[in-house]
Amino acid sequence: MKNEFKLALIGLDTSHSIEFTRRMQAPDCPAEQKVNGLKAVTCMRFPTPFQNEDGQDKRQKQLEAWGVKVTGSFDEAVKGCDAILIEINDPAFHLDYFKKCAELGKPMFLDKPLADNIQNGAEIVRIAREKNCKMFSSSSLRFGEAIAKSCKEIPAPLYASVYGPLGIAPAGSSIVWYGVHAFEMLQRILGRGAVSVTSNPTGSGVVAVVEYADRRRGVVELTTGCWVYGGSLRSQDKASAFMVDASMNYTLELREICDFLQNGKMPVELDDTLEIMALLDAAERSFQCGGRTVAVLKK
């Protein structure tokens, strides 16, 4: 076991590249947020619609102050690293960069969402299995202490309702890009087996109803301009509600990444991640069809 994993970050169009690095090595990081055992050593930057060059310049300056070498070269970024964090905000780039990283045989974390659509998401999973890649992909919202407590109280819920923000994507689907957080919570609660999704616009966002083959049901509320997460789950005779402490999201996910790299613990199965991608894809298709119920496709 390594005392410290040297990480290459791919992508600088997301605040996650900053926030993860802050918790790994910023001198002023609060002790309760600090995650030991990981160090960002390089970061590859390139243009995407999700962050302008001035914004990336500011992030580069901050990373360099923490000892990270920022480069435009993929080969330079991954040379000598122990593992890779694919931190690209624009999911349309995920498949191409995952293919490049998969050839290196290094462990990987692919930040949310898995891809921009179910076809590309299924291809990522296929490649990961074919090449026996050590990797996982998730939103941080599945790791919160409050949701874990509710799931422990009701381990086999029949119904769940979750809520979260609907950020507006600079390119592609806003449901896929930002709805992933709420759908990740739903899948954490209800597991696999979704068969259909019905998404309808509201004055403040989107409401999606997810039906399961065994008559379970999930509801996902995505709201523009409301930056809180939470939900509730129910059995036939019991209910439990939770609200997410977002201040710990990055730290909790980074701890899972560290445990994954150090000890090989897989925090999320690929089949779970693929189900989330399928839910997002179905939610977007239903929304584009004016709220028609659509099937959940796994490939």
PDB file of C-alpha atoms in Angstrom:
ATOM      1  CA  MET A   1       0.000   0.000   0.000  1.00  0.00           C
ATOM      2  CA  LYS A   2       1.300   3.437  -0.956  1.00  0.00           C
ATOM      3  CA  ASN A   3       1.593   6.105   1.717  1.00  0.00           C
ATOM      4  CA  GLU A   4       0.570   8.727  -0.840  1.00  0.00           C
ATOM      5  CA  PHE A   5      -0.955   8.356  -4.295  1.00  0.00           C
ATOM      6  CA  LYS A   6       0.242  10.839  -6.910  1.00  0.00           C
ATOM      7  CA  LEU A   7      -2.766  11.974  -8.919  1.00  0.00           C
ATOM      8  CA  ALA A   8      -3.165  13.423 -12.396  1.00  0.00           C
ATOM      9  CA  LEU A   9      -6.246  15.599 -12.829  1.00  0.00           C
ATOM     10  CA  ILE A  10      -7.757  15.699 -16.313  1.00  0.00           C
ATOM     11  CA  GLY A  11      -9.828  18.836 -16.779  1.00  0.00           C
ATOM     12  CA  LEU A  12      -9.893  22.339 -15.312  1.00  0.00           C
ATOM     13  CA  ASP A  13     -13.386  23.414 -16.385  1.00  0.00           C
ATOM     14  CA  THR A  14     -14.835  22.337 -13.026  1.00  0.00           C
ATOM     15  CA  SER A  15     -14.506  23.654  -9.490  1.00  0.00           C
ATOM     16  CA  HIS A  16     -13.996  20.034  -8.398  1.00  0.00           C
ATOM     17  CA  SER A  17     -10.377  20.191  -9.556  1.00  0.00           C
ATOM     18  CA  ILE A  18      -9.871  22.997  -7.054  1.00  0.00           C
ATOM     19  CA  GLU A  19     -11.991  21.608  -4.233  1.00  0.00           C
ATOM     20  CA  PHE A  20     -10.487  18.116  -4.291  1.00  0.00           C
ATOM     21  CA  THR A  21      -6.953  19.533  -4.402  1.00  0.00           C
ATOM     22  CA  ARG A  22      -7.757  21.924  -1.555  1.00  0.00           C
ATOM     23  CA  ARG A  23      -8.659  18.956   0.648  1.00  0.00           C
ATOM     24  CA  MET A  24      -5.570  17.022  -0.369  1.00  0.00           C
ATOM     25  CA  GLN A  25      -2.865  19.637   0.073  1.00  0.00           C
ATOM     26  CA  ALA A  26      -3.936  23.224   0.774  1.00  0.00           C
ATOM     27  CA  PRO A  27      -2.038  24.436   3.884  1.00  0.00           C
ATOM     28  CA  ASP A  28      -5.103  26.245   5.221  1.00  0.00           C
ATOM     29  CA  CYS A  29      -7.578  23.391   4.710  1.00  0.00           C
ATOM     30  CA  PRO A  30      -9.568  22.831   7.941  1.00  0.00           C
ATOM     31  CA  ALA A  31      -8.644  19.600   9.709  1.00  0.00           C
ATOM     32  CA  GLU A  32     -12.159  18.171   9.435  1.00  0.00           C
ATOM     33  CA  GLN A  33     -12.051  18.604   5.642  1.00  0.00           C
ATOM     34  CA  LYS A  34      -8.516  17.277   5.110  1.00  0.00           C
ATOM     35  CA  VAL A  35      -8.013  13.939   3.313  1.00  0.00           C
ATOM     36  CA  ASN A  36      -4.579  12.349   3.672  1.00  0.00           C
ATOM     37  CA  GLY A  37      -2.965   9.808   1.372  1.00  0.00           C
ATOM     38  CA  LEU A  38      -3.510  11.639  -1.920  1.00  0.00           C
ATOM     39  CA  LYS A  39      -1.593  14.382  -3.716  1.00  0.00           C
ATOM     40  CA  ALA A  40      -2.456  16.138  -6.970  1.00  0.00           C
ATOM     41  CA  VAL A  41       0.783  16.534  -8.928  1.00  0.00           C
ATOM     42  CA  THR A  42      -0.414  17.459 -12.425  1.00  0.00           C
ATOM     43  CA  CYS A  43      -3.506  18.818 -14.158  1.00  0.00           C
ATOM     44  CA  MET A  44      -4.350  18.904 -17.855  1.00  0.00           C
ATOM     45  CA  ARG A  45      -6.403  21.881 -19.032  1.00  0.00           C
ATOM     46  CA  PHE A  46      -8.186  22.392 -22.334  1.00  0.00           C
ATOM     47  CA  PRO A  47     -11.122  24.503 -23.561  1.00  0.00           C
ATOM     48  CA  THR A  48     -14.739  23.418 -23.037  1.00  0.00           C
ATOM     49  CA  PRO A  49     -18.015  25.378 -23.056  1.00  0.00           C
ATOM     50  CA  PHE A  50     -18.220  25.003 -19.267  1.00  0.00           C
ATOM     51  CA  GLN A  51     -15.486  27.464 -18.255  1.00  0.00           C
ATOM     52  CA  ASN A  52     -13.893  30.368 -20.121  1.00  0.00           C
ATOM     53  CA  GLU A  53     -10.143  30.812 -20.385  1.00  0.00           C
ATOM     54  CA  ASP A  54     -10.040  33.539 -17.752  1.00  0.00           C
ATOM     55  CA  GLY A  55     -11.719  31.211 -15.286  1.00  0.00           C
ATOM     56  CA  GLN A  56      -9.304  28.405 -16.109  1.00  0.00           C
ATOM     57  CA  ASP A  57      -6.384  30.836 -15.726  1.00  0.00           C
ATOM     58  CA  LYS A  58      -7.535  31.668 -12.191  1.00  0.00           C
ATOM     59  CA  ARG A  59      -7.884  27.999 -11.322  1.00  0.00           C
ATOM     60  CA  GLN A  60      -4.462  27.249 -12.775  1.00  0.00           C
ATOM     61  CA  LYS A  61      -2.906  29.953 -10.598  1.00  0.00           C
ATOM     62  CA  GLN A  62      -4.507  28.428  -7.511  1.00  0.00           C
ATOM     63  CA  LEU A  63      -3.410  24.882  -8.362  1.00  0.00           C
ATOM     64  CA  GLU A  64       0.138  26.046  -9.017  1.00  0.00           C
ATOM     65  CA  ALA A  65       0.183  27.733  -5.602  1.00  0.00           C
ATOM     66  CA  TRP A  66      -0.561  24.299  -4.140  1.00  0.00           C
ATOM     67  CA  GLY A  67       2.272  22.661  -6.083  1.00  0.00           C
ATOM     68  CA  VAL A  68       0.341  21.253  -9.050  1.00  0.00           C
ATOM     69  CA  LYS A  69       1.900  21.411 -12.529  1.00  0.00           C
ATOM     70  CA  VAL A  70      -0.711  22.488 -15.102  1.00  0.00           C
ATOM     71  CA  THR A  71      -0.178  21.496 -18.728  1.00  0.00           C
ATOM     72  CA  GLY A  72      -2.013  21.257 -22.017  1.00  0.00           C
ATOM     73  CA  SER A  73      -0.409  17.895 -22.800  1.00  0.00           C
ATOM     74  CA  PHE A  74      -2.201  14.672 -21.890  1.00  0.00           C
ATOM     75  CA  ASP A  75       1.014  12.648 -21.997  1.00  0.00           C
ATOM     76  CA  GLU A  76       2.793  15.105 -19.716  1.00  0.00           C
ATOM     77  CA  ALA A  77      -0.120  15.153 -17.279  1.00  0.00           C
ATOM     78  CA  VAL A  78      -0.293  11.373 -16.814  1.00  0.00           C
ATOM     79  CA  LYS A  79       3.443  10.661 -16.857  1.00  0.00           C
ATOM     80  CA  GLY A  80       4.542   9.221 -13.529  1.00  0.00           C
ATOM     81  CA  CYS A  81       1.149   9.407 -11.820  1.00  0.00           C
ATOM     82  CA  ASP A  82      -0.283   6.561  -9.747  1.00  0.00           C
ATOM     83  CA  ALA A  83      -3.936   7.255 -10.537  1.00  0.00           C
ATOM     84  CA  ILE A  84      -6.154   9.584 -12.558  1.00  0.00           C
ATOM     85  CA  LEU A  85      -9.121  11.760 -11.654  1.00  0.00           C
ATOM     86  CA  ILE A  86     -11.105  12.647 -14.782  1.00  0.00           C
ATOM     87  CA  GLU A  87     -12.515  16.012 -13.700  1.00  0.00           C
ATOM     88  CA  ILE A  88     -14.168  17.259 -16.876  1.00  0.00           C
ATOM     89  CA  ASN A  89     -17.337  19.272 -16.326  1.00  0.00           C
ATOM     90  CA  ASP A  90     -18.583  18.722 -19.872  1.00  0.00           C
ATOM     91  CA  PRO A  91     -19.774  15.088 -20.057  1.00  0.00           C
ATOM     92  CA  ALA A  92     -19.505  15.111 -23.853  1.00  0.00           C
ATOM     93  CA  PHE A  93     -15.722  14.736 -23.389  1.00  0.00           C
ATOM     94  CA  HIS A  94     -15.894  11.810 -20.970  1.00  0.00           C
ATOM     95  CA  LEU A  95     -15.849   8.893 -23.415  1.00  0.00           C
ATOM     96  CA  ASP A  96     -12.873  10.162 -25.418  1.00  0.00           C
ATOM     97  CA  TYR A  97     -10.735  10.868 -22.357  1.00  0.00           C
ATOM     98  CA  PHE A  98     -11.787   7.667 -20.644  1.00  0.00           C
ATOM     99  CA  LYS A  99     -10.571   5.734 -23.705  1.00  0.00           C
ATOM    100  CA  LYS A 100      -7.182   7.451 -23.458  1.00  0.00           C
ATOM    101  CA  CYS A 101      -6.893   6.792 -19.737  1.00  0.00           C
ATOM    102  CA  ALA A 102      -8.041   3.176 -20.015  1.00  0.00           C
ATOM    103  CA  GLU A 103      -4.992   2.384 -22.145  1.00  0.00           C
ATOM    104  CA  LEU A 104      -2.677   3.303 -19.262  1.00  0.00           C
ATOM    105  CA  GLY A 105      -3.804   0.617 -16.816  1.00  0.00           C
ATOM    106  CA  LYS A 106      -4.002   3.083 -13.922  1.00  0.00           C
ATOM    107  CA  PRO A 107      -6.872   3.306 -11.421  1.00  0.00           C
ATOM    108  CA  MET A 108      -9.386   6.030 -12.224  1.00  0.00           C
ATOM    109  CA  PHE A 109     -12.179   8.105 -10.788  1.00  0.00           C
ATOM    110  CA  LEU A 110     -14.523   9.533 -13.446  1.00  0.00           C
ATOM    111  CA  ASP A 111     -16.477  12.448 -12.024  1.00  0.00           C
ATOM    112  CA  LYS A 112     -20.210  12.750 -12.576  1.00  0.00           C
ATOM    113  CA  PRO A 113     -22.123  12.200 -14.749  1.00  0.00           C
ATOM    114  CA  LEU A 114     -20.789   9.031 -16.355  1.00  0.00           C
ATOM    115  CA  ALA A 115     -21.339  10.443 -19.865  1.00  0.00           C
ATOM    116  CA  ASP A 116     -23.604  12.692 -21.913  1.00  0.00           C
ATOM    117  CA  ASN A 117     -26.005   9.896 -22.944  1.00  0.00           C
ATOM    118  CA  ILE A 118     -26.681   6.222 -22.292  1.00  0.00           C
ATOM    119  CA  GLN A 119     -24.909   5.029 -25.440  1.00  0.00           C
ATOM    120  CA  ASN A 120     -21.621   6.659 -24.460  1.00  0.00           C
ATOM    121  CA  GLY A 121     -22.101   5.637 -20.840  1.00  0.00           C
ATOM    122  CA  ALA A 122     -22.618   2.005 -21.840  1.00  0.00           C
ATOM    123  CA  GLU A 123     -19.494   2.179 -23.994  1.00  0.00           C
ATOM    124  CA  ILE A 124     -17.440   3.442 -21.042  1.00  0.00           C
ATOM    125  CA  VAL A 125     -18.677   0.528 -18.935  1.00  0.00           C
ATOM    126  CA  ARG A 126     -17.978  -1.934 -21.763  1.00  0.00           C
ATOM    127  CA  ILE A 127     -14.399  -0.694 -22.125  1.00  0.00           C
ATOM    128  CA  ALA A 128     -13.874  -0.716 -18.358  1.00  0.00           C
ATOM    129  CA  ARG A 129     -14.929  -4.361 -18.177  1.00  0.00           C
ATOM    130  CA  GLU A 130     -13.082  -5.419 -21.308  1.00  0.00           C
ATOM    131  CA  LYS A 131      -9.827  -3.909 -20.079  1.00  0.00           C
ATOM    132  CA  ASN A 132     -10.467  -4.811 -16.432  1.00  0.00           C
ATOM    133  CA  CYS A 133     -10.100  -1.155 -15.450  1.00  0.00           C
ATOM    134  CA  LYS A 134     -10.034  -0.299 -11.779  1.00  0.00           C
ATOM    135  CA  MET A 135     -12.464   2.617 -11.817  1.00  0.00           C
ATOM    136  CA  PHE A 136     -15.669   4.089 -10.488  1.00  0.00           C
ATOM    137  CA  SER A 137     -17.866   7.077 -11.239  1.00  0.00           C
ATOM    138  CA  SER A 138     -20.367   8.878  -9.032  1.00  0.00           C
ATOM    139  CA  SER A 139     -21.801  12.081  -7.670  1.00  0.00           C
ATOM    140  CA  SER A 140     -20.813  12.929  -4.123  1.00  0.00           C
ATOM    141  CA  LEU A 141     -24.471  13.029  -3.056  1.00  0.00           C
ATOM    142  CA  ARG A 142     -24.695   9.273  -2.473  1.00  0.00           C
ATOM    143  CA  PHE A 143     -22.098   9.436   0.318  1.00  0.00           C
ATOM    144  CA  GLY A 144     -23.805  11.845   2.710  1.00  0.00           C
ATOM    145  CA  GLU A 145     -24.254  10.816   6.336  1.00  0.00           C
ATOM    146  CA  ALA A 146     -27.927  11.860   6.424  1.00  0.00           C
ATOM    147  CA  ILE A 147     -28.954   9.708   3.463  1.00  0.00           C
ATOM    148  CA  ALA A 148     -26.981   6.775   4.882  1.00  0.00           C
ATOM    149  CA  LYS A 149     -28.863   7.126   8.175  1.00  0.00           C
ATOM    150  CA  SER A 150     -32.259   7.120   6.445  1.00  0.00           C
ATOM    151  CA  CYS A 151     -31.306   4.104   4.327  1.00  0.00           C
ATOM    152  CA  LYS A 152     -30.294   2.255   7.480  1.00  0.00           C
ATOM    153  CA  GLU A 153     -33.625   3.099   9.121  1.00  0.00           C
ATOM    154  CA  ILE A 154     -35.573   1.850   6.078  1.00  0.00           C
ATOM    155  CA  PRO A 155     -33.353  -0.657   4.228  1.00  0.00           C
ATOM    156  CA  ALA A 156     -36.020  -1.769   1.720  1.00  0.00           C
ATOM    157  CA  PRO A 157     -38.163   1.278   0.891  1.00  0.00           C
ATOM    158  CA  LEU A 158     -41.085   1.119  -1.501  1.00  0.00           C
ATOM    159  CA  TYR A 159     -41.203   4.826  -2.311  1.00  0.00           C
ATOM    160  CA  ALA A 160     -38.711   7.659  -2.373  1.00  0.00           C
ATOM    161  CA  SER A 161     -38.783  11.359  -3.143  1.00  0.00           C
ATOM    162  CA  VAL A 162     -35.615  13.387  -3.612  1.00  0.00           C
ATOM    163  CA  TYR A 163     -34.918  16.993  -4.512  1.00  0.00           C
ATOM    164  CA  GLY A 164     -31.961  18.974  -5.777  1.00  0.00           C
ATOM    165  CA  PRO A 165     -30.938  21.868  -8.020  1.00  0.00           C
ATOM    166  CA  LEU A 166     -31.296  22.065 -11.775  1.00  0.00           C
ATOM    167  CA  GLY A 167     -28.181  23.912 -12.883  1.00  0.00           C
ATOM    168  CA  ILE A 168     -28.316  25.191 -16.461  1.00  0.00           C
ATOM    169  CA  ALA A 169     -25.720  23.504 -18.657  1.00  0.00           C
ATOM    170  CA  PRO A 170     -23.716  25.720 -21.049  1.00  0.00           C
ATOM    171  CA  ALA A 171     -23.949  22.833 -23.543  1.00  0.00           C
ATOM    172  CA  GLY A 172     -25.933  19.604 -23.696  1.00  0.00           C
ATOM    173  CA  SER A 173     -28.618  18.449 -21.280  1.00  0.00           C
ATOM    174  CA  SER A 174     -29.111  20.264 -17.974  1.00  0.00           C
ATOM    175  CA  ILE A 175     -30.952  17.204 -16.626  1.00  0.00           C
ATOM    176  CA  VAL A 176     -28.001  14.933 -17.371  1.00  0.00           C
ATOM    177  CA  TRP A 177     -25.378  17.427 -16.210  1.00  0.00           C
ATOM    178  CA  TYR A 178     -26.904  18.573 -12.921  1.00  0.00           C
ATOM    179  CA  GLY A 179     -29.814  16.250 -12.349  1.00  0.00           C
ATOM    180  CA  VAL A 180     -27.250  13.518 -11.744  1.00  0.00           C
ATOM    181  CA  HIS A 181     -26.963  14.590  -8.098  1.00  0.00           C
ATOM    182  CA  ALA A 182     -30.626  13.965  -7.298  1.00  0.00           C
ATOM    183  CA  PHE A 183     -30.838  10.823  -9.423  1.00  0.00           C
ATOM    184  CA  GLU A 184     -27.732   9.504  -7.671  1.00  0.00           C
ATOM    185  CA  MET A 185     -29.566   9.876  -4.356  1.00  0.00           C
ATOM    186  CA  LEU A 186     -32.625   8.099  -5.758  1.00  0.00           C
ATOM    187  CA  GLN A 187     -30.557   5.165  -6.973  1.00  0.00           C
ATOM    188  CA  ARG A 188     -28.723   5.018  -3.647  1.00  0.00           C
ATOM    189  CA  ILE A 189     -32.115   4.640  -1.950  1.00  0.00           C
ATOM    190  CA  LEU A 190     -34.054   2.383  -4.345  1.00  0.00           C
ATOM    191  CA  GLY A 191     -31.263   0.514  -6.106  1.00  0.00           C
ATOM    192  CA  ARG A 192     -31.680  -0.950  -9.581  1.00  0.00           C
ATOM    193  CA  GLY A 193     -34.722  -2.088 -11.520  1.00  0.00           C
ATOM    194  CA  ALA A 194     -36.225   1.118 -12.953  1.00  0.00           C
ATOM    195  CA  VAL A 195     -38.325   0.523 -16.066  1.00  0.00           C
ATOM    196  CA  SER A 196     -39.750   3.929 -17.025  1.00  0.00           C
ATOM    197  CA  VAL A 197     -39.429   7.668 -16.423  1.00  0.00           C
ATOM    198  CA  THR A 198     -41.939  10.467 -16.947  1.00  0.00           C
ATOM    199  CA  SER A 199     -40.490  14.013 -16.835  1.00  0.00           C
ATOM    200  CA  ASN A 200     -42.558  17.171 -16.901  1.00  0.00           C
ATOM    201  CA  PRO A 201     -41.514  20.816 -16.822  1.00  0.00           C
ATOM    202  CA  THR A 202     -42.794  23.033 -14.032  1.00  0.00           C
ATOM    203  CA  GLY A 203     -42.533  26.774 -13.565  1.00  0.00           C
ATOM    204  CA  SER A 204     -39.355  26.268 -11.574  1.00  0.00           C
ATOM    205  CA  GLY A 205     -37.733  23.178 -13.080  1.00  0.00           C
ATOM    206  CA  VAL A 206     -38.544  19.533 -13.781  1.00  0.00           C
ATOM    207  CA  VAL A 207     -40.348  16.765 -11.897  1.00  0.00           C
ATOM    208  CA  ALA A 208     -39.595  13.169 -12.905  1.00  0.00           C
ATOM    209  CA  VAL A 209     -41.489  10.051 -11.811  1.00  0.00           C
ATOM    210  CA  VAL A 210     -39.558   6.772 -11.939  1.00  0.00           C
ATOM    211  CA  GLU A 211     -41.463   3.473 -11.983  1.00  0.00           C
ATOM    212  CA  TYR A 212     -39.979   0.085 -11.091  1.00  0.00           C
ATOM    213  CA  ALA A 213     -40.990  -3.403 -12.225  1.00  0.00           C
ATOM    214  CA  ASP A 214     -41.940  -4.409  -8.667  1.00  0.00           C
ATOM    215  CA  ARG A 215     -44.224  -1.364  -8.256  1.00  0.00           C
ATOM    216  CA  ARG A 216     -41.743   0.752  -6.328  1.00  0.00           C
ATOM    217  CA  ARG A 217     -41.803   4.424  -7.252  1.00  0.00           C
ATOM    218  CA  GLY A 218     -39.397   7.330  -7.088  1.00  0.00           C
ATOM    219  CA  VAL A 219     -39.960  11.051  -7.573  1.00  0.00           C
ATOM    220  CA  VAL A 220     -37.168  13.472  -8.461  1.00  0.00           C
ATOM    221  CA  GLU A 221     -37.714  17.232  -8.153  1.00  0.00           C
ATOM    222  CA  LEU A 222     -35.148  19.435  -9.916  1.00  0.00           C
ATOM    223  CA  THR A 223     -35.467  23.155  -9.170  1.00  0.00           C
ATOM    224  CA  THR A 224     -33.616  26.057 -10.762  1.00  0.00           C
ATOM    225  CA  GLY A 225     -32.018  28.470  -8.314  1.00  0.00           C
ATOM    226  CA  CYS A 226     -32.618  26.332  -5.211  1.00  0.00           C
ATOM    227  CA  TRP A 227     -29.291  24.867  -4.086  1.00  0.00           C
ATOM    228  CA  VAL A 228     -30.354  22.382  -1.435  1.00  0.00           C
ATOM    229  CA  TYR A 229     -30.559  18.589  -1.476  1.00  0.00           C
ATOM    230  CA  GLY A 230     -32.645  16.140   0.471  1.00  0.00           C
ATOM    231  CA  GLY A 231     -35.514  13.704   0.342  1.00  0.00           C
ATOM    232  CA  SER A 232     -37.555  11.051   2.070  1.00  0.00           C
ATOM    233  CA  LEU A 233     -38.132   7.318   1.835  1.00  0.00           C
ATOM    234  CA  ARG A 234     -41.054   5.175   2.920  1.00  0.00           C
ATOM    235  CA  SER A 235     -41.996   1.600   3.547  1.00  0.00           C
ATOM    236  CA  GLN A 236     -45.600   0.540   4.153  1.00  0.00           C
ATOM    237  CA  ASP A 237     -45.493   1.640   7.773  1.00  0.00           C
ATOM    238  CA  LYS A 238     -42.463   3.867   8.248  1.00  0.00           C
ATOM    239  CA  ALA A 239     -40.917   7.034   6.807  1.00  0.00           C
ATOM    240  CA  SER A 240     -37.586   8.806   7.108  1.00  0.00           C
ATOM    241  CA  ALA A 241     -36.577  12.235   5.818  1.00  0.00           C
ATOM    242  CA  PHE A 242     -33.093  13.647   5.315  1.00  0.00           C
ATOM    243  CA  MET A 243     -31.381  16.869   4.301  1.00  0.00           C
ATOM    244  CA  VAL A 244     -27.853  16.901   2.929  1.00  0.00           C
ATOM    245  CA  ASP A 245     -25.019  18.827   4.607  1.00  0.00           C
ATOM    246  CA  ALA A 246     -23.409  20.001   1.369  1.00  0.00           C
ATOM    247  CA  SER A 247     -20.361  21.388   3.191  1.00  0.00           C
ATOM    248  CA  MET A 248     -19.000  17.838   3.524  1.00  0.00           C
ATOM    249  CA  ASN A 249     -19.760  16.573   0.006  1.00  0.00           C
ATOM    250  CA  TYR A 250     -16.267  16.925  -1.466  1.00  0.00           C
ATOM    251  CA  THR A 251     -14.583  15.539   1.632  1.00  0.00           C
ATOM    252  CA  LEU A 252     -16.818  12.474   1.851  1.00  0.00           C
ATOM    253  CA  GLU A 253     -16.347  11.645  -1.816  1.00  0.00           C
ATOM    254  CA  LEU A 254     -12.586  12.186  -1.635  1.00  0.00           C
ATOM    255  CA  ARG A 255     -12.421   9.802   1.324  1.00  0.00           C
ATOM    256  CA  GLU A 256     -14.145   7.193  -0.844  1.00  0.00           C
ATOM    257  CA  ILE A 257     -11.649   7.844  -3.648  1.00  0.00           C
ATOM    258  CA  CYS A 258      -8.770   7.442  -1.195  1.00  0.00           C
ATOM    259  CA  ASP A 259     -10.179   4.186   0.206  1.00  0.00           C
ATOM    260  CA  PHE A 260     -10.700   2.938  -3.350  1.00  0.00           C
ATOM    261  CA  LEU A 261      -7.089   3.663  -4.309  1.00  0.00           C
ATOM    262  CA  GLN A 262      -5.461   2.591  -1.051  1.00  0.00           C
ATOM    263  CA  ASN A 263      -7.536  -0.492  -0.239  1.00  0.00           C
ATOM    264  CA  GLY A 264      -9.344  -1.437  -3.436  1.00  0.00           C
ATOM    265  CA  LYS A 265     -12.787  -0.819  -1.921  1.00  0.00           C
ATOM    266  CA  MET A 266     -15.304  -0.237  -4.731  1.00  0.00           C
ATOM    267  CA  PRO A 267     -17.752   2.392  -3.412  1.00  0.00           C
ATOM    268  CA  VAL A 268     -20.169   2.154  -6.354  1.00  0.00           C
ATOM    269  CA  GLU A 269     -20.727  -0.793  -8.680  1.00  0.00           C
ATOM    270  CA  LEU A 270     -20.613  -0.106 -12.410  1.00  0.00           C
ATOM    271  CA  ASP A 271     -24.140  -1.508 -12.788  1.00  0.00           C
ATOM    272  CA  ASP A 272     -25.383   1.132 -10.340  1.00  0.00           C
ATOM    273  CA  THR A 273     -23.613   3.909 -12.228  1.00  0.00           C
ATOM    274  CA  LEU A 274     -25.013   2.643 -15.529  1.00  0.00           C
ATOM    275  CA  GLU A 275     -28.530   2.612 -14.049  1.00  0.00           C
ATOM    276  CA  ILE A 276     -28.130   6.257 -13.006  1.00  0.00           C
ATOM    277  CA  MET A 277     -26.987   7.149 -16.517  1.00  0.00           C
ATOM    278  CA  ALA A 278     -29.985   5.290 -17.945  1.00  0.00           C
ATOM    279  CA  LEU A 279     -32.336   7.196 -15.628  1.00  0.00           C
ATOM    280  CA  LEU A 280     -30.836  10.538 -16.650  1.00  0.00           C
ATOM    281  CA  ASP A 281     -31.039   9.625 -20.321  1.00  0.00           C
ATOM    282  CA  ALA A 282     -34.677   8.562 -19.962  1.00  0.00           C
ATOM    283  CA  ALA A 283     -35.543  11.709 -18.003  1.00  0.00           C
ATOM    284  CA  GLU A 284     -34.074  13.869 -20.765  1.00  0.00           C
ATOM    285  CA  ARG A 285     -35.853  11.916 -23.524  1.00  0.00           C
ATOM    286  CA  SER A 286     -39.185  12.168 -21.710  1.00  0.00           C
ATOM    287  CA  PHE A 287     -38.679  15.903 -21.181  1.00  0.00           C
ATOM    288  CA  GLN A 288     -37.911  16.396 -24.877  1.00  0.00           C
ATOM    289  CA  CYS A 289     -41.056  14.432 -25.783  1.00  0.00           C
ATOM    290  CA  GLY A 290     -43.293  16.745 -23.767  1.00  0.00           C
ATOM    291  CA  GLY A 291     -43.631  14.497 -20.749  1.00  0.00           C
ATOM    292  CA  ARG A 292     -44.352  11.198 -22.476  1.00  0.00           C
ATOM    293  CA  THR A 293     -43.413   8.132 -20.424  1.00  0.00           C
ATOM    294  CA  VAL A 294     -40.295   6.465 -21.860  1.00  0.00           C
ATOM    295  CA  ALA A 295     -38.505   3.204 -21.159  1.00  0.00           C
ATOM    296  CA  VAL A 296     -35.241   3.108 -19.226  1.00  0.00           C
ATOM    297  CA  LEU A 297     -32.597   1.842 -21.650  1.00  0.00           C
ATOM    298  CA  LYS A 298     -29.392   0.259 -20.338  1.00  0.00           C
ATOM    299  CA  LYS A 299     -27.426   0.493 -23.595  1.00  0.00           C
TER     300      LYS A 299
END
